[in-house]
Coordinates of C-alpha atoms in Angstrom, one line a residue:
G35 CA 0.0 0.2 0.1
T36 CA 1.2 4.0 -0.2
I37 CA 1.1 6.4 3.2
A38 CA -1.0 9.4 1.4
E39 CA -0.2 11.9 4.0
R40 CA 3.2 12.8 6.0
G41 CA 3.7 12.5 9.6
G42 CA 5.1 15.4 11.5
A43 CA 8.3 13.5 11.7
E44 CA 9.7 11.2 9.6
L45 CA 12.1 7.7 10.0
D46 CA 14.4 6.6 7.3
A47 CA 13.7 3.1 7.6
A48 CA 15.6 2.6 4.7
G49 CA 16.9 -1.2 4.6
L50 CA 15.4 -1.7 8.6
A51 CA 12.7 -3.9 8.9
V52 CA 9.1 -2.5 10.5
S53 CA 7.1 -4.7 12.2
P54 CA 4.2 -4.7 14.3
G55 CA 4.7 -3.8 18.5
F56 CA 5.5 -7.4 19.6
V57 CA 2.9 -8.2 22.4
D58 CA 4.6 -10.3 25.7
V59 CA 1.5 -12.8 26.5
H60 CA 3.2 -13.3 29.8
S61 CA 4.1 -10.9 32.1
H62 CA 4.7 -9.7 35.9
D63 CA 4.3 -6.3 35.2
D64 CA 1.1 -5.2 36.9
L65 CA 2.5 -2.9 39.5
A66 CA 4.7 -1.8 36.6
V67 CA 2.5 -0.4 34.9
L68 CA 1.4 1.7 37.6
C69 CA 4.4 3.0 39.3
D70 CA 7.0 3.0 36.3
P71 CA 4.6 3.7 33.6
Q72 CA 7.3 5.1 31.6
M73 CA 8.3 1.1 30.9
A74 CA 11.6 1.3 29.2
F75 CA 12.2 -2.2 29.9
K76 CA 9.6 -3.4 27.6
V77 CA 9.0 -0.7 25.1
L78 CA 12.8 -0.7 24.4
Q79 CA 12.7 -4.2 23.1
G80 CA 9.7 -4.0 21.3
V81 CA 7.1 -4.9 23.4
T82 CA 4.0 -2.3 22.8
T83 CA 1.3 -4.7 24.5
D84 CA 1.7 -6.7 28.0
V85 CA -0.5 -9.4 29.6
V86 CA -0.1 -8.6 33.4
G87 CA -2.1 -11.3 35.4
N88 CA -0.4 -14.1 35.0
C89 CA 0.9 -17.5 37.0
G90 CA -2.6 -16.5 38.8
S91 CA -1.8 -13.6 40.6
G92 CA -3.5 -10.8 39.6
V93 CA -5.0 -7.6 41.0
V94 CA -8.0 -8.2 42.9
P95 CA -9.0 -8.4 45.6
F96 CA -6.3 -5.2 46.1
E97 CA -5.5 -6.5 49.8
V98 CA -4.1 -9.6 48.2
G99 CA -2.0 -8.2 45.4
L100 CA -0.6 -5.4 47.8
Q101 CA 1.1 -8.4 49.8
R102 CA 2.3 -9.9 46.2
F103 CA 3.1 -6.3 45.0
R104 CA 5.4 -5.7 48.8
R105 CA 7.5 -8.9 47.8
L106 CA 8.8 -6.6 45.1
D107 CA 9.3 -3.5 46.1
P108 CA 9.0 -3.1 49.7
D109 CA 8.0 0.4 49.4
A110 CA 5.3 0.0 46.7
A111 CA 1.8 2.5 47.2
P112 CA -0.1 2.2 44.6
P113 CA -3.3 4.2 44.6
P114 CA -5.7 1.9 46.0
W115 CA -8.5 -0.3 43.7
D116 CA -11.5 -2.1 45.0
S117 CA -12.1 -3.8 41.4
F118 CA -10.7 -4.8 38.3
A119 CA -12.7 -1.6 36.0
T120 CA -10.8 0.5 39.2
Y121 CA -7.4 -1.2 38.1
M122 CA -7.7 -0.4 34.6
A123 CA -9.0 3.0 35.4
R124 CA -6.0 3.6 37.2
V125 CA -4.2 2.1 34.3
D126 CA -5.6 4.7 32.4
E127 CA -5.1 7.8 34.3
V128 CA -0.8 6.9 34.1
A129 CA -0.7 5.8 30.8
P130 CA 2.2 4.0 30.4
S131 CA 4.3 3.4 27.5
C132 CA 2.6 0.6 26.1
N133 CA -0.7 -1.1 26.2
V134 CA -1.8 -3.8 28.8
A135 CA -4.0 -6.7 29.2
V136 CA -5.3 -7.9 32.2
L137 CA -6.0 -11.8 32.9
I138 CA -7.8 -12.5 36.4
G139 CA -5.6 -14.5 39.3
H140 CA -6.7 -17.7 40.1
G141 CA -4.6 -17.9 43.5
S142 CA -5.7 -14.1 44.0
L143 CA -9.4 -14.8 44.1
R144 CA -8.3 -18.0 46.2
Q145 CA -6.6 -16.2 48.9
G146 CA -9.4 -13.2 48.9
A147 CA -11.8 -16.0 49.2
M148 CA -10.9 -18.7 51.8
G149 CA -6.9 -17.2 52.9
P150 CA -4.6 -19.7 52.9
A151 CA -6.9 -22.7 53.0
Q152 CA -5.5 -26.4 52.3
R153 CA -8.8 -28.0 51.0
A154 CA -11.9 -27.5 48.5
P155 CA -13.3 -24.1 48.9
S156 CA -17.2 -24.1 50.0
G157 CA -20.3 -23.4 48.0
G158 CA -20.4 -20.5 48.8
E159 CA -16.4 -19.7 48.6
L160 CA -16.8 -20.8 45.1
D161 CA -19.1 -18.8 44.5
R162 CA -17.6 -16.2 45.5
M163 CA -14.7 -16.6 43.1
R164 CA -17.3 -17.1 40.2
A165 CA -18.3 -13.2 41.1
W166 CA -15.1 -12.2 40.8
V167 CA -14.2 -13.8 37.7
R168 CA -17.7 -12.5 36.0
E169 CA -16.9 -8.7 37.0
G170 CA -13.5 -9.2 36.1
V171 CA -14.9 -10.5 31.9
E172 CA -17.0 -7.6 32.2
A173 CA -15.0 -5.6 33.1
G174 CA -12.7 -6.6 29.9
A175 CA -10.0 -9.4 31.1
V176 CA -9.2 -11.0 28.7
G177 CA -8.8 -14.5 30.9
L178 CA -8.0 -16.3 33.5
S179 CA -5.0 -17.9 34.8
T180 CA -3.2 -20.1 37.6
G181 CA 0.1 -21.0 39.2
L182 CA -1.1 -24.8 40.5
I183 CA 2.8 -24.5 41.4
Y184 CA 2.4 -22.3 43.9
E185 CA 0.4 -21.5 47.1
P186 CA -2.6 -21.4 47.2
G187 CA -3.3 -22.2 43.7
R188 CA -1.3 -25.7 44.0
Y189 CA -4.5 -26.4 46.6
A190 CA -7.0 -26.6 44.2
R191 CA -8.4 -29.6 42.6
T192 CA -9.1 -30.1 38.5
D193 CA -13.0 -28.9 39.1
E194 CA -12.3 -26.0 41.1
V195 CA -10.7 -24.4 38.0
I196 CA -13.6 -25.5 35.4
A197 CA -15.6 -24.0 37.8
L198 CA -13.8 -20.8 37.3
A199 CA -13.0 -21.3 33.2
R200 CA -16.9 -21.9 32.8
E201 CA -18.0 -18.5 33.5
L202 CA -14.8 -17.1 31.0
A203 CA -16.7 -19.7 27.8
P204 CA -19.5 -17.3 27.0
D205 CA -17.4 -14.5 26.5
G206 CA -14.4 -16.2 24.7
G207 CA -11.9 -15.5 27.6
L208 CA -8.8 -17.9 27.5
Y209 CA -6.9 -19.9 30.1
A210 CA -3.7 -19.5 31.0
T211 CA -1.8 -21.4 32.9
H212 CA 1.6 -22.2 35.0
M213 CA 0.9 -25.8 34.9
R214 CA 0.7 -27.9 38.4
N215 CA 4.2 -29.3 37.1
E216 CA 7.0 -28.2 35.0
A217 CA 9.0 -31.7 35.5
D218 CA 8.9 -35.5 36.2
G219 CA 5.0 -34.9 36.1
L220 CA 4.7 -32.7 32.8
L221 CA 2.9 -34.8 31.1
D222 CA 0.0 -34.9 33.8
A223 CA 0.3 -31.4 33.9
V224 CA -0.7 -30.9 30.1
A225 CA -3.2 -33.1 30.2
E226 CA -4.9 -31.6 33.7
A227 CA -5.1 -28.0 31.7
V228 CA -6.6 -29.5 28.5
R229 CA -9.5 -31.5 30.7
I230 CA -9.6 -27.8 32.2
G231 CA -9.9 -26.3 28.3
E232 CA -12.0 -29.4 27.4
E233 CA -14.7 -29.0 30.1
G234 CA -14.9 -25.8 30.6
G235 CA -15.9 -24.9 26.9
V236 CA -12.1 -22.0 27.1
P237 CA -9.3 -21.7 25.1
V238 CA -5.7 -22.9 26.4
Q239 CA -2.7 -20.8 26.7
I240 CA 0.4 -23.4 28.4
S241 CA 2.7 -20.8 30.1
H242 CA 6.5 -20.6 29.4
H243 CA 6.0 -24.5 28.0
K244 CA 9.7 -26.5 29.5
A245 CA 10.7 -29.4 31.0
G246 CA 12.1 -29.1 34.2
G247 CA 15.2 -30.8 36.0
R248 CA 18.5 -33.2 33.7
N249 CA 15.6 -36.4 34.1
N250 CA 13.3 -35.0 32.5
W251 CA 14.9 -32.9 29.2
G252 CA 14.2 -34.2 25.7
R253 CA 10.1 -34.9 27.2
V254 CA 9.3 -31.7 25.9
R255 CA 8.7 -33.5 22.5
D256 CA 6.2 -35.7 24.3
S257 CA 4.2 -32.1 26.1
L258 CA 3.9 -31.2 22.4
R259 CA 2.2 -34.6 21.2
L260 CA -0.2 -33.9 23.7
I261 CA -0.9 -30.3 22.6
D262 CA -0.9 -31.8 18.9
Q263 CA -3.6 -34.4 19.7
A264 CA -5.8 -31.8 21.5
R265 CA -5.7 -29.2 18.5
A266 CA -6.9 -32.2 16.2
R267 CA -9.9 -32.7 18.7
G268 CA -10.7 -29.2 18.4
L269 CA -9.7 -27.4 21.4
D270 CA -7.2 -24.3 20.8
V271 CA -4.1 -25.1 23.0
T272 CA -1.1 -22.8 22.8
A273 CA 2.0 -21.9 24.4
D274 CA 5.0 -19.4 25.2
Q275 CA 8.3 -19.9 26.1
Y276 CA 11.1 -17.3 27.0
P277 CA 15.1 -18.4 25.5
Y278 CA 17.0 -18.6 28.2
T279 CA 17.8 -22.3 29.8
A280 CA 17.3 -21.1 33.4
G281 CA 14.1 -19.8 34.4
S282 CA 13.3 -17.7 37.7
T283 CA 10.8 -17.8 41.1
S284 CA 11.6 -17.3 44.2
L285 CA 13.3 -19.1 46.7
H286 CA 10.6 -20.1 49.1
A287 CA 8.9 -21.5 46.3
V288 CA 11.6 -23.4 45.6
I289 CA 11.9 -25.2 48.8
Q290 CA 8.1 -25.2 49.0
N291 CA 8.7 -27.4 46.0
G292 CA 11.4 -30.0 47.4
A293 CA 13.6 -28.5 44.2
F294 CA 16.6 -29.7 46.7
R295 CA 15.4 -33.7 47.6
A296 CA 15.9 -36.7 45.6
D297 CA 13.1 -37.6 47.3
S298 CA 10.5 -35.6 46.3
P299 CA 11.4 -33.0 43.9
G300 CA 8.2 -31.7 42.6
G301 CA 7.2 -29.6 39.8
L302 CA 10.5 -28.2 39.2
G303 CA 12.5 -30.8 39.3
R304 CA 15.7 -31.7 41.4
L305 CA 17.8 -28.7 41.5
S306 CA 21.4 -28.3 43.5
A307 CA 22.4 -25.0 45.2
A308 CA 24.7 -24.6 42.0
D309 CA 21.5 -24.6 39.9
V310 CA 20.4 -21.7 41.6
L311 CA 21.4 -17.6 41.5
I312 CA 20.6 -15.1 43.9
A313 CA 18.5 -12.1 41.8
S314 CA 16.8 -10.3 44.3
A315 CA 17.6 -10.1 48.3
P316 CA 16.9 -6.6 49.6
E317 CA 18.4 -7.2 52.7
H318 CA 21.4 -8.7 51.9
G319 CA 22.4 -7.4 48.6
E320 CA 26.2 -8.7 49.0
W321 CA 24.0 -12.2 48.2
E322 CA 22.3 -10.6 44.6
G323 CA 24.8 -12.4 42.0
L324 CA 26.1 -15.3 43.9
R325 CA 25.2 -19.1 43.1
L326 CA 23.5 -20.8 46.5
A327 CA 26.3 -23.1 46.8
E328 CA 29.2 -20.3 47.5
L329 CA 26.7 -19.6 50.0
A330 CA 26.3 -23.2 51.5
R331 CA 30.1 -23.3 50.8
R332 CA 30.4 -20.5 53.5
W333 CA 28.5 -21.9 55.8
G334 CA 28.7 -24.9 55.2
L335 CA 25.4 -26.2 55.4
G336 CA 23.7 -28.5 52.5
D337 CA 21.9 -27.3 49.4
E338 CA 18.3 -27.3 51.2
E339 CA 19.8 -25.7 54.6
A340 CA 21.5 -22.9 53.5
A341 CA 18.1 -21.8 51.2
R342 CA 16.2 -21.9 54.3
R343 CA 18.8 -19.7 55.6
V344 CA 18.3 -17.1 52.9
V345 CA 14.6 -17.1 53.0
E346 CA 14.3 -16.6 56.6
A347 CA 16.8 -13.5 56.4
E348 CA 15.3 -12.4 53.6
G349 CA 11.5 -14.4 53.4
E350 CA 9.5 -14.7 50.0
A351 CA 11.0 -11.3 48.7
C352 CA 14.0 -13.4 47.2
F353 CA 14.3 -14.5 44.4
V354 CA 16.5 -16.8 42.3
V355 CA 17.7 -17.4 38.6
V356 CA 17.0 -21.3 37.9
F357 CA 19.3 -22.8 35.7
S358 CA 17.3 -26.3 35.0
M359 CA 16.6 -26.8 31.3
D360 CA 18.3 -28.2 28.3
E361 CA 19.0 -25.8 24.8
A362 CA 18.0 -28.1 23.2
D363 CA 14.5 -28.6 24.7
V364 CA 13.9 -24.6 24.2
R365 CA 14.9 -25.2 20.4
A366 CA 11.6 -27.8 19.6
V367 CA 9.4 -26.0 21.5
M368 CA 10.6 -22.6 20.2
A369 CA 10.3 -24.7 16.6
H370 CA 6.4 -26.1 17.5
P371 CA 3.8 -24.1 15.4
T372 CA 1.9 -23.5 18.6
T373 CA 4.8 -21.7 20.9
M374 CA 4.7 -17.5 21.2
I375 CA 7.0 -15.8 23.0
G376 CA 6.7 -14.3 27.1
S377 CA 9.0 -12.6 28.9
D378 CA 8.1 -14.2 32.1
G379 CA 10.0 -11.3 33.3
V380 CA 9.5 -9.7 37.4
P381 CA 10.7 -6.1 37.5
A382 CA 11.4 -6.5 41.5
A383 CA 12.6 -3.2 42.5
G384 CA 16.7 -3.2 43.3
S385 CA 17.0 -6.5 41.8
K386 CA 19.0 -8.2 39.8
P387 CA 16.6 -10.1 37.6
H388 CA 16.6 -12.2 34.9
P389 CA 18.0 -10.8 31.9
R390 CA 14.7 -11.5 30.2
L391 CA 12.8 -9.0 31.4
Y392 CA 15.3 -6.9 29.5
G393 CA 16.3 -8.9 26.8
C394 CA 14.1 -11.3 25.8
F395 CA 12.5 -10.3 22.4
P396 CA 16.0 -9.8 20.7
R397 CA 17.5 -12.3 21.8
V398 CA 14.8 -14.6 19.5
L399 CA 15.6 -12.4 16.8
G400 CA 18.8 -12.2 17.1
H401 CA 20.2 -15.3 18.6
Y402 CA 17.5 -18.1 17.9
V403 CA 16.4 -16.3 14.0
R404 CA 19.6 -15.0 13.3
D405 CA 22.8 -16.6 14.7
E406 CA 21.3 -20.1 15.1
R407 CA 17.5 -20.9 12.2
V408 CA 15.5 -21.9 14.6
L409 CA 12.8 -20.0 13.2
E410 CA 12.3 -17.3 9.7
L411 CA 12.5 -13.8 10.8
A412 CA 8.5 -13.6 9.4
T413 CA 7.4 -16.6 11.8
A414 CA 9.6 -15.3 14.2
I415 CA 7.2 -11.5 14.2
H416 CA 4.3 -12.9 14.5
R417 CA 5.0 -15.3 17.1
M418 CA 5.2 -12.3 19.1
T419 CA 2.5 -10.4 17.1
G420 CA -0.3 -11.5 15.2
M421 CA -0.4 -15.1 16.7
P422 CA -0.7 -13.6 20.3
A423 CA -3.1 -10.7 19.3
A424 CA -5.3 -13.3 18.3
K425 CA -5.3 -15.3 20.9
F426 CA -5.7 -13.3 23.0
R427 CA -8.6 -11.0 21.3
L428 CA -6.7 -7.9 21.2
A429 CA -7.8 -5.9 18.2
D430 CA -6.4 -4.4 16.0
R431 CA -2.8 -5.2 17.7
G432 CA -0.7 -7.0 15.8
V433 CA -0.7 -6.1 12.4
I434 CA -0.4 -3.7 10.3
R435 CA -2.7 -2.2 7.5
A436 CA -5.2 0.8 7.3
G437 CA -7.6 1.5 10.4
A438 CA -5.3 -1.0 12.8
F439 CA -3.4 0.4 15.9
A440 CA -0.3 1.9 14.8
D441 CA 2.0 -0.2 16.8
L442 CA 5.1 -0.7 15.5
V443 CA 9.3 -1.3 15.8
V444 CA 11.4 -0.3 13.2
F445 CA 15.3 -2.5 13.5
D446 CA 18.2 -3.7 11.9
P447 CA 17.4 -7.9 11.8
A448 CA 21.2 -7.8 10.7
R449 CA 22.0 -6.3 14.1
I450 CA 19.6 -6.8 16.5
R451 CA 20.8 -8.9 19.2
D452 CA 20.6 -9.1 23.3
T453 CA 23.3 -7.4 25.9
A454 CA 21.2 -8.9 28.8
T455 CA 23.3 -11.4 30.5
Y456 CA 23.1 -13.4 33.9
G457 CA 26.7 -11.1 35.0
A458 CA 25.1 -7.9 33.6
L459 CA 21.5 -8.1 34.3
H460 CA 19.9 -4.3 33.6
R461 CA 21.3 -4.7 30.0
G462 CA 18.9 -4.0 28.2
R463 CA 18.1 -4.5 23.8
S464 CA 21.1 -3.3 21.5
F465 CA 18.5 -2.4 18.3
S466 CA 19.9 -0.6 15.5
E467 CA 19.6 3.1 15.8

């Protein structure tokens, strides 16, 4: 097509790629969009739309969300809200640099309805969660997320999640899940996600698809086969991933999942202290950037004992980078036609976060597209733009066409690269100027 009118400013993009703005389908920026509305860590890597509320951690009820925010930033004091609609209004007021889509966090609803109870909800408690889901849908939420590996979501039975998913079905909302197990129980967890989609009548998004723990490397080929089989039956099930062999979570969750125990490694897989890098320790900044193995050596403790000492000192504010995945698995998941890209970055105040927070999208385009040729450039761009926009029902996003929103990214495919590393965690992306 042609552009008949000239704008107030012109950029010479000769020889460069022009793409729709990237959609980060898996973020944890619920607080950041309010308190850091410039969102430099996202827009500088080409992200123009951010999906928040993942892994079951949502913004309603406010008190539950605030507890989580203060684990990331002890000084967090966002303006309060009393509903999904009010949260979205708060976002509109600060006008962040990227667009925001909201998922309803099951774990937050459960905590608000029944506290930390390790049981099935009563009829009244389930009704309260259902009402919150309906409220979120009416306010414009794009779906429901779960974190079935975390408290309190781990105590939810499958039928509880199905009941809530059914509240999404009339409006077309999707179910996004940090599954119950991404290690020894990976295949059962994928089967559970598929069951929730089929019985709940909703599309499914499997978050950060991977196989954790060395003994599980290679199993993504089986989990991808389960996805293909479900799609052949008519279920709209897709996945997302971040392009790294390390993940990130709280050290509390690592211990809770028994990752240091050979007899019960839980949903994260078997880990050693050498696999764990301290990313955030607000009370002991000198620990940040160290492997847990180094602290264990200094203290003369075993792996789990050292981890417990850190958590005793830091509580749930300690986030870690966990090296548990296989490069061949990363490539297999990326090459599969159902996979989108999501950073899963956690912007914790004052921390040394996982490099995916800054470098996720340029890493795909530079390392995996240009250098390793795992994907063609056009395919990768579609996985970051049109494909997620369609899945999450983001109207007029993810495309370049007349009448669509002008969310654009201009970059040099020959030069784009990620510069954020595990040793230089705060470096951003490197686009061409």
